[in-house]
Each structure stands twice: as C-alpha cells, then as structure tokens.
Short mmCIF file of C-alpha atoms in Angstrom, two decimals:
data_model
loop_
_atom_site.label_atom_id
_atom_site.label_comp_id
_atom_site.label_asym_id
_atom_site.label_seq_id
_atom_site.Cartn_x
_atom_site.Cartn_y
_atom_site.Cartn_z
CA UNK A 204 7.02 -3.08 5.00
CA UNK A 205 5.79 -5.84 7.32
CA UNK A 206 6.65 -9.03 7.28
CA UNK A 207 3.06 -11.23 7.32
CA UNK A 208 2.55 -15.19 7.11
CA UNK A 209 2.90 -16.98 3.81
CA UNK A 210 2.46 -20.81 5.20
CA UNK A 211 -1.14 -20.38 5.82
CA UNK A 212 -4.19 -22.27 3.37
CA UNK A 213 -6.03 -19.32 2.40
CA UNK A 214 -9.70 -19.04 2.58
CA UNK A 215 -11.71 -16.19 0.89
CA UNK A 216 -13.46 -13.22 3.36
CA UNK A 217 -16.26 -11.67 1.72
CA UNK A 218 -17.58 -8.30 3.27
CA UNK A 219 -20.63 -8.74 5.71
CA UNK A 220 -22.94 -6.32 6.01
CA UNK A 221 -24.16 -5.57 9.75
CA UNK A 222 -25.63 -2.16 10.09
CA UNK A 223 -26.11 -2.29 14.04
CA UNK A 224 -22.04 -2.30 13.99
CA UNK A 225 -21.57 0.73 12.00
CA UNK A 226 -21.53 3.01 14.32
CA UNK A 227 -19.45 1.87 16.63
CA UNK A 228 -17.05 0.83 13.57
CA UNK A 229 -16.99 4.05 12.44
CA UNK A 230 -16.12 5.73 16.04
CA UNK A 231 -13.56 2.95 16.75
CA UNK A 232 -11.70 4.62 13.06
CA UNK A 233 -11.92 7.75 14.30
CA UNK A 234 -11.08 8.12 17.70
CA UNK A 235 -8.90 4.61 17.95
CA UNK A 236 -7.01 4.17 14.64
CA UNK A 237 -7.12 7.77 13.06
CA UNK A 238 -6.28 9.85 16.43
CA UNK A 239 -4.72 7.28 18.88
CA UNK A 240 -2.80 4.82 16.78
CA UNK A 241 -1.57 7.36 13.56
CA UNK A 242 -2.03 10.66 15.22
CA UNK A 243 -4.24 12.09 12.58
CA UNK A 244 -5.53 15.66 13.91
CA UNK A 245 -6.95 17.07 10.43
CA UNK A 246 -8.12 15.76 7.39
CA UNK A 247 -8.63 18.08 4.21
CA UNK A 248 -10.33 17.51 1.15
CA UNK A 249 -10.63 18.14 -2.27
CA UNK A 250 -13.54 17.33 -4.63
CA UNK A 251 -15.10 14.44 -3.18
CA UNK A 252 -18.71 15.80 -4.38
CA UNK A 253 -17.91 14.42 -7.65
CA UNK A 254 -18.10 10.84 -6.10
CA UNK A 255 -21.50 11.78 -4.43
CA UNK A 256 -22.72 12.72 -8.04
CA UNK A 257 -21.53 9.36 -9.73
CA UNK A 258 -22.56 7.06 -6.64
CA UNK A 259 -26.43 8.94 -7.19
CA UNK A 260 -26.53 7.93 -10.91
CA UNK A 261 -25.40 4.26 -10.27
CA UNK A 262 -22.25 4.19 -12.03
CA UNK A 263 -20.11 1.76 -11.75
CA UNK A 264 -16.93 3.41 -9.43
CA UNK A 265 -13.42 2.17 -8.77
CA UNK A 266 -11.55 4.63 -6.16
CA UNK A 267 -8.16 4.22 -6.99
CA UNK A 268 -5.84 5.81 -4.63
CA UNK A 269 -1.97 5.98 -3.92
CA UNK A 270 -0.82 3.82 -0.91
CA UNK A 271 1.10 6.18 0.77
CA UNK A 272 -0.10 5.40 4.59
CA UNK A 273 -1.15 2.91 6.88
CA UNK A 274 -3.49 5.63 8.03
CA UNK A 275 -5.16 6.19 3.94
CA UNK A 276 -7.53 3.73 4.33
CA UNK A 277 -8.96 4.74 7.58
CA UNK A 278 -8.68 8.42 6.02
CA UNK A 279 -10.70 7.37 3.55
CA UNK A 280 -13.60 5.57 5.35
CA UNK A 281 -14.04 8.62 7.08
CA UNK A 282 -14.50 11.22 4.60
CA UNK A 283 -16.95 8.87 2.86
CA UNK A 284 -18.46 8.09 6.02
CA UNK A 285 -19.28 12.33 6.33
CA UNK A 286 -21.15 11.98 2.56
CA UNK A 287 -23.19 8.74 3.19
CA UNK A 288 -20.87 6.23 1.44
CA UNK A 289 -19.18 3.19 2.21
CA UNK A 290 -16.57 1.71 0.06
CA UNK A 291 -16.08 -1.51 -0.05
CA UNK A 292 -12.43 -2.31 0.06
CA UNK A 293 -10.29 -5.28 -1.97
CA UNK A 294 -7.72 -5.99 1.05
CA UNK A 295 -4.25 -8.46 1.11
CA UNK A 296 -5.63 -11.91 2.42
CA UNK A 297 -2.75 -11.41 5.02
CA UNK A 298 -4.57 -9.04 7.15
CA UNK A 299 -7.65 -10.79 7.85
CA UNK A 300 -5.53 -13.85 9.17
CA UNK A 301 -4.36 -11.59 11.95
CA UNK A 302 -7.12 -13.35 13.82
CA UNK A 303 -10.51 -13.69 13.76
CA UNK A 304 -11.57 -10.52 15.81
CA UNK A 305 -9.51 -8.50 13.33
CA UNK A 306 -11.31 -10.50 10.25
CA UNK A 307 -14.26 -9.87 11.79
CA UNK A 308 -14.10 -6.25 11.88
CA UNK A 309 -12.78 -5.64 8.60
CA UNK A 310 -15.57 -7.45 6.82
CA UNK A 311 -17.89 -5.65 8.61
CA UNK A 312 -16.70 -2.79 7.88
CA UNK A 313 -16.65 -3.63 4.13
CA UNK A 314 -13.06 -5.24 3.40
CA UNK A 315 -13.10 -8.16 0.97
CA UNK A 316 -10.13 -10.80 1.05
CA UNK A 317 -7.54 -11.07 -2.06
CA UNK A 318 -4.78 -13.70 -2.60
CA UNK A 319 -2.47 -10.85 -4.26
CA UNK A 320 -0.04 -14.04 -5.46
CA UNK A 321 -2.23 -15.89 -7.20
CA UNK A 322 -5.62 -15.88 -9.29
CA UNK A 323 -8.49 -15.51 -6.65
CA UNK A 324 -11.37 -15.96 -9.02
CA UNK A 325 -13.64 -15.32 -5.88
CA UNK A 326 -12.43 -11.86 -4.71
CA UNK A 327 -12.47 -10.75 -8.72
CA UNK A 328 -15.98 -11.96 -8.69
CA UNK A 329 -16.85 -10.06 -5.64
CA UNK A 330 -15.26 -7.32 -7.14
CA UNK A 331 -17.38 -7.66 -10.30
CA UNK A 332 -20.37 -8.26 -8.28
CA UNK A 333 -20.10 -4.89 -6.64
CA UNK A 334 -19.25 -2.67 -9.85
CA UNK A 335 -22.11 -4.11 -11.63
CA UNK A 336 -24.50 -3.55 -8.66
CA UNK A 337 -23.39 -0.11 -8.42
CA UNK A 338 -24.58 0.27 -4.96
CA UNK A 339 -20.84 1.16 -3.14
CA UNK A 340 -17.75 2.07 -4.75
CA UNK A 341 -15.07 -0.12 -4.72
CA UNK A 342 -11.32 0.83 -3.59
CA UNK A 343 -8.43 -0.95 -5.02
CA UNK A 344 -4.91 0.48 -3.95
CA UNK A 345 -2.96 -0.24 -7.78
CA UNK A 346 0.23 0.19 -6.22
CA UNK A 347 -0.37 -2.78 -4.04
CA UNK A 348 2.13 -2.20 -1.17
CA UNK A 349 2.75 0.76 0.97
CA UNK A 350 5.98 1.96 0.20
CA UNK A 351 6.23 4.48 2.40
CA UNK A 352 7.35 7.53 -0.32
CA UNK A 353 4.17 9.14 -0.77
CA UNK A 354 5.47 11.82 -2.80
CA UNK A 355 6.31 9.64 -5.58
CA UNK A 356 4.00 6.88 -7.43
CA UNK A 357 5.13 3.56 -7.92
CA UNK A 358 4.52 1.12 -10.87
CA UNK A 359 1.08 0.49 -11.30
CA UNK A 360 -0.67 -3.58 -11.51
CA UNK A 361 -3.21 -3.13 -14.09
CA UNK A 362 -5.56 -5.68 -12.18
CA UNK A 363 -7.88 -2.84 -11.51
CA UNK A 364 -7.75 -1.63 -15.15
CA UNK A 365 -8.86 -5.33 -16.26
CA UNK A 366 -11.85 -5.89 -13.25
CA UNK A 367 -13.48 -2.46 -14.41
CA UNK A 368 -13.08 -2.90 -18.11
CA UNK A 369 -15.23 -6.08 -17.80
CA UNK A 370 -17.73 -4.75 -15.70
CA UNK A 371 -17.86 -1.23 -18.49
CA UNK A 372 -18.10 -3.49 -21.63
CA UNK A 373 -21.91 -4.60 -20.83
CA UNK A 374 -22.77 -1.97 -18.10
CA UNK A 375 -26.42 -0.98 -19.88
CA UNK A 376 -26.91 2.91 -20.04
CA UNK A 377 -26.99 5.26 -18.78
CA UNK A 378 -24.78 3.98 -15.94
CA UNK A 379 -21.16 4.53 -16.91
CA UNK A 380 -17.80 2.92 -15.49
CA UNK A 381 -15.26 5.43 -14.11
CA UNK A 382 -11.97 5.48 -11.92
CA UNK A 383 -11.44 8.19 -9.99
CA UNK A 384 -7.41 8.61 -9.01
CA UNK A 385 -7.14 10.01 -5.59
CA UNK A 386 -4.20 11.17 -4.26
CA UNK A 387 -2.73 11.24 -0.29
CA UNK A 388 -0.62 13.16 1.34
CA UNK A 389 0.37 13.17 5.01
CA UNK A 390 1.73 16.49 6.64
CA UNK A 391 3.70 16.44 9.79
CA UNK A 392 3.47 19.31 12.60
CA UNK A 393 7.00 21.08 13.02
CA UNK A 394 6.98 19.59 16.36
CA UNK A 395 8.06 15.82 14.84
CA UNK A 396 11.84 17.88 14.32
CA UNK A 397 12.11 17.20 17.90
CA UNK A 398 11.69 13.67 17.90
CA UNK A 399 14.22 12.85 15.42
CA UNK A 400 17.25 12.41 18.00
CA UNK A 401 15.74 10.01 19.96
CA UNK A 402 14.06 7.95 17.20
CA UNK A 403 17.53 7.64 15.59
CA UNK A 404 19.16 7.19 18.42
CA UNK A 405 17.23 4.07 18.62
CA UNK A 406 17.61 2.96 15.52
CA UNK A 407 21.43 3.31 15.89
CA UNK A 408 21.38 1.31 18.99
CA UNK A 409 20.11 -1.65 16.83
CA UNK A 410 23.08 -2.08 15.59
CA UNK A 411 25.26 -1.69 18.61
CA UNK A 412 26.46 2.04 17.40
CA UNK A 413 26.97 4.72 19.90
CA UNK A 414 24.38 7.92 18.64
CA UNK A 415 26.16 10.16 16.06
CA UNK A 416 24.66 13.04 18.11
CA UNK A 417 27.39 15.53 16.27
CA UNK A 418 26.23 14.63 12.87
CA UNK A 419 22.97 16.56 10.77
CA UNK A 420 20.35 14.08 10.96
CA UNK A 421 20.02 13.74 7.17
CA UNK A 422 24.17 12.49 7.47
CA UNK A 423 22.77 10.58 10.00
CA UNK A 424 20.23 8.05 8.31
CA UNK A 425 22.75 8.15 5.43
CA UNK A 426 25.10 6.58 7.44
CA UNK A 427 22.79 4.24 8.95
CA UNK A 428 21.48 3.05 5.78
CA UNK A 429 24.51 1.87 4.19
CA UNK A 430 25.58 0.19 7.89
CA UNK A 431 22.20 -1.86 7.60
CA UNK A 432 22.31 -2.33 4.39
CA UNK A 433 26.16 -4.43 4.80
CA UNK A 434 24.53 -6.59 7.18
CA UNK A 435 22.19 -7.77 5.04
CA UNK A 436 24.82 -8.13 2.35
CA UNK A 437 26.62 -10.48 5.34
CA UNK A 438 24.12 -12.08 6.35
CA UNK A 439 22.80 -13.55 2.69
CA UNK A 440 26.16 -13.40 0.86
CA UNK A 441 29.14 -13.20 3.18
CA UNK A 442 30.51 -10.19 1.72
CA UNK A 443 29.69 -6.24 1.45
CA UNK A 444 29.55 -5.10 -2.39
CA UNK A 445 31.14 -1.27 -3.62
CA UNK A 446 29.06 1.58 -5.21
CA UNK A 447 26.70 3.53 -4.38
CA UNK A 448 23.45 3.61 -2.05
CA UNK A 449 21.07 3.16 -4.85
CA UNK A 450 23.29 0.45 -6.85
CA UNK A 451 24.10 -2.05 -4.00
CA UNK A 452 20.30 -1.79 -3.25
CA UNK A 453 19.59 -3.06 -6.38
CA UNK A 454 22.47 -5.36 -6.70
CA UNK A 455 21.39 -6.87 -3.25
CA UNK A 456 17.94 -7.51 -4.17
CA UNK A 457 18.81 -9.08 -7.34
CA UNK A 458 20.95 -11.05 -6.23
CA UNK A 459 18.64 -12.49 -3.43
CA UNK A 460 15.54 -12.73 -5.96
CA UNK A 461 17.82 -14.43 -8.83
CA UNK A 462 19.07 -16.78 -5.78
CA UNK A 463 15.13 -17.88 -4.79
CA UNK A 464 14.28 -18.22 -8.92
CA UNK A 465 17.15 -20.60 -9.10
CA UNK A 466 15.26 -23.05 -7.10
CA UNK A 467 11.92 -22.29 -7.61
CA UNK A 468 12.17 -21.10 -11.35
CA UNK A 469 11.10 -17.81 -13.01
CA UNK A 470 8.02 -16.65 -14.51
CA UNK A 471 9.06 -15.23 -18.30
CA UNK A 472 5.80 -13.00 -18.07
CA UNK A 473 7.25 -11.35 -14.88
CA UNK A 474 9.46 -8.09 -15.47
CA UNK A 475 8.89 -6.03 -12.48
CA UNK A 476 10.12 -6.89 -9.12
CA UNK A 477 6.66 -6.67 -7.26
CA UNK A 478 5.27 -9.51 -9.89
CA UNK A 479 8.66 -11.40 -9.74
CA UNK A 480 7.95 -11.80 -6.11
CA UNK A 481 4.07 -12.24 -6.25
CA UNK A 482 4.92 -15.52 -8.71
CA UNK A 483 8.24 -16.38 -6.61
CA UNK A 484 5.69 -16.38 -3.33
CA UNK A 485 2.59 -18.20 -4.89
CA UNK A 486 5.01 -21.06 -6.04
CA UNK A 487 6.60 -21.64 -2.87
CA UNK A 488 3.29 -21.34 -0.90
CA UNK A 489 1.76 -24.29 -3.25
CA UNK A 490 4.77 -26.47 -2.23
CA UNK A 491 4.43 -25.62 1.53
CA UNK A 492 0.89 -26.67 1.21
CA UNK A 493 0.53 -29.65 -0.98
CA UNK A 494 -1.33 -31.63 0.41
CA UNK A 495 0.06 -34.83 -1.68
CA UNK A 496 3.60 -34.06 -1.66
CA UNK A 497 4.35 -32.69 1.79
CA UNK A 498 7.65 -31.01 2.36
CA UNK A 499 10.38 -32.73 4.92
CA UNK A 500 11.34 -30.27 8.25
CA UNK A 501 14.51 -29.57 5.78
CA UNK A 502 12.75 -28.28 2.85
CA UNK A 503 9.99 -26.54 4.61
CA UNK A 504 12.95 -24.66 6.63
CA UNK A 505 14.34 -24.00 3.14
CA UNK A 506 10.93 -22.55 1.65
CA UNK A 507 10.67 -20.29 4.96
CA UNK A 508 13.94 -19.05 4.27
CA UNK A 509 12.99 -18.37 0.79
CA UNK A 510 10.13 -16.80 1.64
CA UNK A 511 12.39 -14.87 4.29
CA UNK A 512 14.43 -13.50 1.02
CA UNK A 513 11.97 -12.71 -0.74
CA UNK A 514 10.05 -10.17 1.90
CA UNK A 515 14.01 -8.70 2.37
CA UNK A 516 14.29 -8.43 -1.54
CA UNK A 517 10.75 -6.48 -1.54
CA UNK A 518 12.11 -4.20 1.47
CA UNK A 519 15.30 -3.39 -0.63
CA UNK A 520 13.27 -2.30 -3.72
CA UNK A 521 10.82 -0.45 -1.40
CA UNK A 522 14.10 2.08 -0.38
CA UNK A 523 14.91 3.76 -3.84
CA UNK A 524 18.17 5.23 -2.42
CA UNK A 525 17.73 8.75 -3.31
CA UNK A 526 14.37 9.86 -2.26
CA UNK A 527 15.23 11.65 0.74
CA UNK A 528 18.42 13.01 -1.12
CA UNK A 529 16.13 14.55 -3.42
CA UNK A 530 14.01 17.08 -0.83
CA UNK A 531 15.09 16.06 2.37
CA UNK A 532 13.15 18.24 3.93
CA UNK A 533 11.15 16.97 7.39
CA UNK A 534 8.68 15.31 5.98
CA UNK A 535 10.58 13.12 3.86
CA UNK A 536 13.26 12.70 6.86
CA UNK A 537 9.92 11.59 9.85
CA UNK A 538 8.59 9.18 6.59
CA UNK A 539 12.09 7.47 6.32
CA UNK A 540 12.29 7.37 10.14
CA UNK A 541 9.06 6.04 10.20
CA UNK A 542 9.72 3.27 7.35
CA UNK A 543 12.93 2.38 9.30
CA UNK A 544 11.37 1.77 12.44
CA UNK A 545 8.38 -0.49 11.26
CA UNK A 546 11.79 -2.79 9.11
CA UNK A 547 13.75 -2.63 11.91
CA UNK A 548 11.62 -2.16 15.41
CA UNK A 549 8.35 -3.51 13.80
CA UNK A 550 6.43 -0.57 14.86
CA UNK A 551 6.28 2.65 13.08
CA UNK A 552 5.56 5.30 15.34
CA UNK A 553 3.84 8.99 14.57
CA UNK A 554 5.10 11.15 17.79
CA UNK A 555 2.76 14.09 16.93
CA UNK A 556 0.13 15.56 15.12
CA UNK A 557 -0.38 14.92 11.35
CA UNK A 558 -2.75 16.35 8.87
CA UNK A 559 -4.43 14.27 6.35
CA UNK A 560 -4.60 15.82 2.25
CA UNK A 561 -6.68 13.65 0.25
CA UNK A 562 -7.74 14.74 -3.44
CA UNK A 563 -10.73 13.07 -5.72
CA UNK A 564 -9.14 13.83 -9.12
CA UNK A 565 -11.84 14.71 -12.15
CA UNK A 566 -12.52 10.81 -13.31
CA UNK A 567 -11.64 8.52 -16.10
CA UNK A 568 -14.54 7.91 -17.81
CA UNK A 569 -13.86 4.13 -19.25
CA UNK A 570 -17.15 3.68 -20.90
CA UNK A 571 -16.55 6.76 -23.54
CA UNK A 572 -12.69 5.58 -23.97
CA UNK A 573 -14.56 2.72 -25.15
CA UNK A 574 -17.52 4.33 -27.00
CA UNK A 575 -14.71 6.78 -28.77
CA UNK A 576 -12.36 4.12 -29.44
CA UNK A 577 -9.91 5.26 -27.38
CA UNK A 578 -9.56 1.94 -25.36
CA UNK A 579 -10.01 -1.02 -27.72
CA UNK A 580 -13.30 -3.42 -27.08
CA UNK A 581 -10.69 -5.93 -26.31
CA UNK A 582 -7.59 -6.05 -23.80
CA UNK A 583 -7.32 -2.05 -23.40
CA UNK A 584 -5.94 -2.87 -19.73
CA UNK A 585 -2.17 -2.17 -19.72
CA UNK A 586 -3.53 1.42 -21.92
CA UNK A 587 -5.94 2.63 -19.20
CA UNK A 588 -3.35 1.65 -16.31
CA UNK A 589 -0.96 3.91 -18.07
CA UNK A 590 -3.49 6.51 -18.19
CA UNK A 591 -4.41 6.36 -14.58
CA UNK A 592 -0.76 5.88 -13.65
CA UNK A 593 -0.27 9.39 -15.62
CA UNK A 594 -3.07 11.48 -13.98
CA UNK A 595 -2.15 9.90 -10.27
CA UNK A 596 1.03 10.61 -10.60
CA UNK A 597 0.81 14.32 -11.29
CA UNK A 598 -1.69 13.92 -8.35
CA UNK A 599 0.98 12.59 -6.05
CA UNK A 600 3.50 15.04 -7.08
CA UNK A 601 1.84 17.66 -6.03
CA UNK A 602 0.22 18.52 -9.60
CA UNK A 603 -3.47 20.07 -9.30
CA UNK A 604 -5.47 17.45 -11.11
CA UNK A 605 -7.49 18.35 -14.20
CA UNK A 606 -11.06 20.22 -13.45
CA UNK A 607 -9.97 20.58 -9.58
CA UNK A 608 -9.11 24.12 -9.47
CA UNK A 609 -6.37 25.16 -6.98
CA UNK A 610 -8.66 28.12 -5.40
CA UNK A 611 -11.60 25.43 -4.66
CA UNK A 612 -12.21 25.73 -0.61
CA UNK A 613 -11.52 22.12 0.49
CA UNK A 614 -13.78 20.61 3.28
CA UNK A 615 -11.55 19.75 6.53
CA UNK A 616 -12.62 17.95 9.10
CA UNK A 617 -11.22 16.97 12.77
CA UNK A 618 -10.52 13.61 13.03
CA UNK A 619 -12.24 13.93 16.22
CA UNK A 620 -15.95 15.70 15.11
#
C-alpha cells in the first residue's frame, strides 16, 4: 500500500478530452505500463459484449470492478480500448498530485480526481454528469484500496451504490441504470518460483537477518512477518504483544487508530477501519491546512506523525494474517512477495510474465430493482452494495457469474497486438 501526501490543498481534475493524444495514450498503456512496468503478456476475457450492448442503447453504466492490481486499470483501458470504449475513471486525488505531467496524462486519458476523505461535491457531480449523459461508462473501484489479495473481496463503500441510484431514479426510458461487477485475476508463469530466493532474501536483509536459505519459503515469509510486525510494535509502543499472526495485527492497528482518535476524536458513524481512517485523515488534513488557525512546527510534526499512523494502521488491516495460510500456493506466495516489497522496498516488482483474467459479470439492473420494488425509491444504497458485494464476490472467488457460462470461448489478447 503506498504511502502518498496528505498535507497538500486539494484541487479537483476533471477528465479532458484530447483525441489527437489517444493514440499515443493508448500505446504508452500497452507497451510501457502493461508489458514493461507489470509484465502483462496475456489478457483474457469474458463477456465484455454485454457492455458493448448497454453502451449502444445509452444506459447509464457503472463498471465496478475488484482492485486487485496496480496493473487492473490499465487492463481495463485496453480491453475497452479493442471494443471502441473509453471509461472514464473516478481516481484517488493523490495520484494526480504526482506532478503535473502525470495529471496531465491521466485526465487525458479519462481519469477524474476524488478527495476519498471527504465530500467532493465536484467529482460526484462529474460522476453524475457522465451517467446521465450516457456517452462512456464510468469505473469506480468499491473496494477503494488495492489490497493486494485478489482472491478475496474486501468490504464494499456503498458510494457507488448512492451516485448511480440518483442518476436511475429520473433516467427517462428506455435508458436503464446498471452495474456491471467485474472481476480480476492475475496469473503468474511457473517461472516467478525462481525468483522467490532472491526477492526474500532481500526482504530479509531489511532487517539485518542473514537469508533463511534452509527454510520452505512459505516458513520463510511466516517468519518474516511476525519479525516486521515486532518492530512496528517497538517502534509505536515500546513493547512486542503475544498471540497469534492475525490477533497482534489487529491488536496493533487498533491500538495505533484508537491512539490518533484520542486526539483528533472519532466519528460515531464510522465502524469499519477503511472509514475510521478516511474521517481520522480528512480531520487532520483540515487542521494542517487552516488557513486561520495555522499549526506551530510542533503540532504540524505531530499531525505528520498521525498521519504516519494512520497509513501503518491501514497497512496492518490490509495483511489479514491467514490468506496465504489458506492456499499458499505460488500465486498467493509472488502476491505477498509482491505486497511486501512495495511496504517495505517501495517498489513492487513482477520478475516474469503474467496473464491478465478479467470477467464482465451479467449486470445489476438498478432501474427494475426500483420499478419491482426491490430497492426502495428512497436510500436503497447500503441494499444494492450488498447485492453487488454478493455477486463480485463469487466473481472473485473464482465462482462463474450468473448468465456467463463456463464453456463461453473468452477473447485473449497480447498485451502487445
């Protein structure tokens, strides 16, 4: 999970349409970030012609994938690229204040800023704007973080849920409002078993440890883990804590989330760590930037800290403790390498060859919920999250979705045609 700056005034990015760049935009994704930077060889996919079909009858259409990837969202541009589309894509104000060339690109190429800690009225009405106009789809990642386990689905923000249920509730007909849950997966070649010495070999040396070269690598990163995870405990609280992986993970990052909310208070509404730390972030950033009440050197070094606990408490809750104990097979074991060396290196690395799955589940059709009184006329949000959250989540685990049959011939494409 990386670390981005929270002590910048944030300005809204809309996307900025400049055909004469597409092109070249689209052959930068494909032979610069999907080949050369995340090593994508193959991309295969299921059902995307129901997306052609809506996107021809104007419907209003939210794309609503899992996050499991840096790589998803270039995946994604280019297998709507192949059908004539181009999403427009809600992205984390953070990334377009990488610099201006950066910001640059990613408007042109259809990305729209959002303030993911607070209410940005002007990316929801951009995002309203572009539903109602019907003319792209719009991609919103619910999850909101990349937590690097793409075989499971995390909690859901119903954000999406709320943006397209205002949009279907005066849509006039015939157009219709629908979500369509799409599912990633990213397959390793058997080659990446041969990097795994030297990547944790590296990771070792991080914290001064000779390589455990006689130990099977899955002992390995289970001894790491807990070696890391008692220098954090050190480092915030001067003492290691008993149990298990899984409970001093979660006794670490409570204890460093309930030790920011005692200065900075607690929202009652927030029960989920992701919106504990989207209100614990937003507060402290409207401190840091008041313009009437400016903080002293001391307490801006104490926000920044704060801030600095918080990203470590989101880290913590993005390692569930037993995912790789549950198939640790070598996919799971070059994604936990992989998350490990972007926390701890600040690079991921992909050594070889990956394939690309991606999977347009059948869609949920929000306007008859509404028509059939399935979802009520008002509110209905937190209901329709739980029903995408449902149908993604068979999705992710490897469930065919429903009206996708498992015999349908997928279309793959090189990441290099």
């Amino acid at each position: 999970m990386r670390e981005l700056p929270q002590d910048r005034p944030y300005r809204f990015r809309p996307p900025v349409d400049r055909p004469w760049l597409n092109p070249l935009l689209r052959w930068v994704n494909r032979r610069v970030f999907l080949k050369w930077v995340y090593n994508v060889e193959a991309i295969e996919c299921h059902g995307i012609e129901a997306l052609r079909s809506a996107m021809d009858a104007g419907d209003a259409v939210v794309l609503a994938p899992n996050h499991a990837d840096h790589a998803d969202v270039h995946v994604l541009s280019e297998v709507t690229a192949r059908i004539g589309i181009r999403p427009r894509f809600m992205g984390a104000r953070e990334i377009f204040e990488a610099g201006a060339l950066n910001s640059f690109a990613l408007q042109s190429g259809g990305v729209f800023s959002v303030d993911r800690d607070g209410a940005d009225i002007a990316a929801i009405k951009m995002a309203l704007s572009i539903l109602e106009e019907g003319k792209y789809p719009l991609v919103i990642y619910p999850e909101g973080e990349i937590y690097h386990h793409h075989e499971w689905l995390d909690p859901l923000h119903d954000g999406l849920a709320s943006i397209l249920l205002k949009v279907a509730r005066k849509l006039p007909a015939p157009r219709r409002a629908r979500i369509f849950p799409i599912a990633f997966r990213f397959e390793y070649d058997g080659a990446v078993r041969e990097t795994f010495p030297e990547r944790i070999a590296a990771l070792e040396k991080t914290i001064n440890w000779s390589p455990k070269e006689d130990l099977p690598m899955v002992e390995r990163l289970y001894c790491l883990g807990p070696a890391l995870l008692a220098a954090k405990e050190m480092e915030f609280f001067g003492e290691t804590e008993a149990g298990t992986l899984a409970e001093r993970l979660e006794r670490l990052r409570e204890r460093l989330l309930e030790d920011v909310e005692s200065r900075h208070g607690k929202d009652a509404r927030a029960e989920t760590v992701p919106e504990r730390v989207r209100g614990l972030r937003s507060r402290i950033r409207r401190a840091l930037l008041d313009p009437e009440k400016k903080p002293s050197p001391s307490e801006r070094a104490r926000m920044l800290d704060d801030i600095r606990r918080i990203h470590v408490a989101y880290q913590v809750y993005s390692y569930p403790g037993v995912y790789l104990a549950e198939d640790p097979d070598d996919h799971r074991i070059a994604e936990t390498l992989m998350k490990l060396e972007e926390d701890l290196l600040g690079k991921a690395t992909y050594p070889v060859a990956r394939r690309a799955r991606i999977v347009f589940g059948e869609p949920i059709d929000v306007t008859a919920l509404l028509e059939s009184g399935a979802l009520p006329q008002k509110g209905g949000a937190l209901e329709l999250t739980a029903l995408l959250e449902d149908k993604l989540g068979t999705m992710v685990r490897g469930g065919e979705p429903q009206g996708l049959s498992a015999a349908e011939r997928p279309v793959i494409v090189s990441a290099e045609a």
